[in-house]
Amino acid sequence: MEVLLMRFLQTADWHLGRKLHGFDLQAEQQAAFEQIEQIALTEKVDGIILAGDIYDRSLPAEQTVDLANQMLQRLNLTDHLPLYAIAGNHDSASRLATGTPWFSSTGFYLHTQLAEAFRPIELPDVQLFLLPYFEPFAAQQYFKDDSLQHLDQAMAAVIKKMKQQFAPNKKHLLVGHFFAAGSTQTASETQLTVGGLAAVPTDLLADFDYVALGHLHNRNALQAEKIRYSGSLLKFSLSEVQQKKGVLLLDTDTLQPEFREIKPLHDLHELTTEFTELLDPKFYRQQPRADFFGITLTDQKPIPNVLARLREIYPKIVALQRTADYGTLFDDQQQSQQFLQRDPLLILQDFYQQVANEELSRSQLSWAKKALQTVREESKA
Amino acid sequence: MEVLLMRFLQTADWHLGRKLHGFDLQAEQQAAFEQIEQIALTEKVDGIILAGDIYDRSLPAEQTVDLANQMLQRLNLTDHLPLYAIAGNHDSASRLATGTPWFSSTGFYLHTQLAEAFRPIELPDVQLFLLPYFEPFAAQQYFKDDSLQHLDQAMAAVIKKMKQQFAPNKKHLLVGHFFAAGSTQTASETQLTVGGLAAVPTDLLADFDYVALGHLHNRNALQAEKIRYSGSLLKFSLSEVQQKKGVLLLDTDTLQPEFREIKPLHDLHELTTEFTELLDPKFYRQQPRADFFGITLTDQKPIPNVLARLREIYPKIVALQRTADYGTLFDDQQQSQQFLQRDPLLILQDFYQQVANEELSRSQLSWAKKALQTVREESKA
């Protein structure tokens, strides 16, 4: 028997148009895209699997539409790479469907509707089932079966129908965009209904030789040999700060995906230290200050104008927090009790003194007294 | 010399997603589309010219995207009709550009950027220049010439460059979406800067054998033999109530377009009469009451709850106005003067009596007196 071999590059969750705490990521996404293209060309892949969430939102801005159009045209029309793509939950299936019937003429398959999932893409040694993100309601309509209330029920019906199309002499690959049971989530994914109803049990997927998934941004969220998330291209939250991002290379003979790292144009870091150290040239000259930072201050005292002062050194701070809050300002329970029993006006005077380096004026003091009096009366009422 | 002949259907200004004073027009647009398709197939046209404003807005709703996608797929992929289309000022060039590089494989040409206008579509006997809507700023950038401040200047540069591509043995057709000088506007088009700066003088277009235009909704807005608007598919305002809507059929040998009417699913009518007649079964049974109506009441007196009462008979009233206002309630200047000299409180009492069929109560009278007193004091102040 002839041995056929195809090589795919697996990616997902580009989330074009996404911002990181207000910072535009277009340049980051462009840089990551160029690395994907480079890997695809160097590794001579036979196609790119793009498992959903091309866009970050159903109504992308015009410049984001331009960016996505350029990327997809580049890969398919300039580089002549086949694309096997699906809509994710962040994409608008309707908007993404624009033009799709024309795309297959150049080997660009983009499925946006459940009904399209049951015509596999027939390749020499594999059948590729492209299953777009769908809600149980879509499966109810498609199968005319109101009992498909939850995702696991709907997915069982979908996979049963797919298996009827299985060609016996080929391998069977599924491309999907869902939460596979047993995986864990990070903060940058849209909150899902956890607890099984909105998750797909991995044993449902057992008849596929490989499942290429999008949806979760941590490529290690699921520990299953033949069911793999590529993860997102970029770090979208501080909870992903330790993750390496990248794509998977998959040969159809072994179906053992190999991870290829994508280096961020600007990485995301966490710093936990004191304010004075952050402003110390000996410290900050060691930092990649053009990158994104999440900063946690260990200081116990208030720091006036703290964010503006830090941004002079670290322009792209995406989050700023303190290890100390009023509950942890004191060493023990007794000190904390004493604090809470003090006159609020005295606490305010202390605070102002620390922040502004001067005493409250007579009129400020008078205003504060009146405000506190009002609060006391209202809390009695 | 061999005589070649092509036949085009010319249409424009579909404005998918548009509402008529709050009433959805999707069914109307679908019905009009089906007539276009029927004409195209019956007349065996060789292509459809779609001169811009496919969508009514740059950010169409998902269901409108579905509708447009279905229509364009139907014509090009099911009916195998070539499409020659451009973006209009209501379309988003970026969003409309999605997928366009793939479309030409099936003879669907959709130009959205000025730069695309200079590669004519080469047909046996004609060159078709597809010029999308553009702003002078785009021409400044394209030609690297800041002096192109106004549309006529920009268009002169565009046409000069197009003429460099003219093949001597072919006819030269231009498809555009702009306001040609000498034409008149109706209320349903977006307000334009009139006065020449934003209009294209027709003599600039003289070297084309035919110019197929979109933008103006009245197909007779411009009286020029070789420069023709097809007009919109539907009546979008009461000012268009007398217009016939439709498409043009154009043979490339004669270039004498022939109008084909599109019958509205529900037409738009104007009624000018008295309230009692509108509610008279002998009258309204003669009316196509499922249609859209603009109603002008000739009554001199107030009519309580007038719109709701009329909508019981005519559900799709898109506008309601009166021939009579306070200035025309009286036959002559003298009566009008007398009216204005009356005590406002007496006018109010009369009005309430007519509307509510009862006298003002004591407390209502007291409230009205106070309100009038306040107004008098404020107008003195």
Tab-separated table of C-alpha atoms in Angstrom, chain A residues 59-62 65-66 69 73 76-77 92 94-95 97-99 101-103 105-106 108, chain B residues 59-62 65-66 69 73 76-77 92 94-95 97-99 101-103 105-106 108:
chain	number	residue	atom	x	y	z
A	59	LEU	CA	-18.850	43.187	14.218
A	60	PRO	CA	-15.179	43.856	13.501
A	61	ALA	CA	-13.980	47.369	12.649
A	62	GLU	CA	-13.216	48.111	9.004
A	65	VAL	CA	-11.699	43.408	8.174
A	66	ASP	CA	-8.894	44.763	5.984
A	69	ASN	CA	-8.764	39.891	4.280
A	73	GLN	CA	-5.515	36.357	0.693
A	76	ASN	CA	-4.296	31.285	-0.058
A	77	LEU	CA	-3.780	33.447	-3.151
A	92	SER	CA	-20.208	36.243	13.023
A	94	SER	CA	-23.144	35.403	8.560
A	95	ARG	CA	-20.409	37.953	8.017
A	97	ALA	CA	-19.854	33.454	5.160
A	98	THR	CA	-19.473	36.336	2.687
A	99	GLY	CA	-17.768	34.934	-0.388
A	101	PRO	CA	-18.828	29.568	-2.039
A	102	TRP	CA	-16.142	31.080	-4.257
A	103	PHE	CA	-13.233	30.282	-1.948
A	105	SER	CA	-11.914	27.117	-6.105
A	106	THR	CA	-8.471	27.839	-4.670
A	108	PHE	CA	-9.876	27.660	0.784
B	59	LEU	CA	-22.511	48.216	8.888
B	60	PRO	CA	-25.389	46.046	7.671
B	61	ALA	CA	-27.219	43.720	10.065
B	62	GLU	CA	-26.406	40.017	9.855
B	65	VAL	CA	-25.584	40.285	4.926
B	66	ASP	CA	-27.327	36.915	4.509
B	69	ASN	CA	-24.902	36.978	-0.043
B	73	GLN	CA	-24.609	33.827	-5.140
B	76	ASN	CA	-23.467	34.404	-10.248
B	77	LEU	CA	-23.218	30.790	-9.039
B	92	SER	CA	-18.408	49.916	3.271
B	94	SER	CA	-13.647	47.337	3.268
B	95	ARG	CA	-16.506	45.042	4.163
B	97	ALA	CA	-14.043	43.812	-0.429
B	98	THR	CA	-14.216	40.581	1.573
B	99	GLY	CA	-13.675	37.725	-0.860
B	101	PRO	CA	-10.153	38.417	-5.298
B	102	TRP	CA	-11.840	35.022	-5.537
B	103	PHE	CA	-14.995	36.273	-7.251
B	105	SER	CA	-12.997	33.196	-11.209
B	106	THR	CA	-16.718	32.990	-11.981
B	108	PHE	CA	-18.042	38.324	-10.724
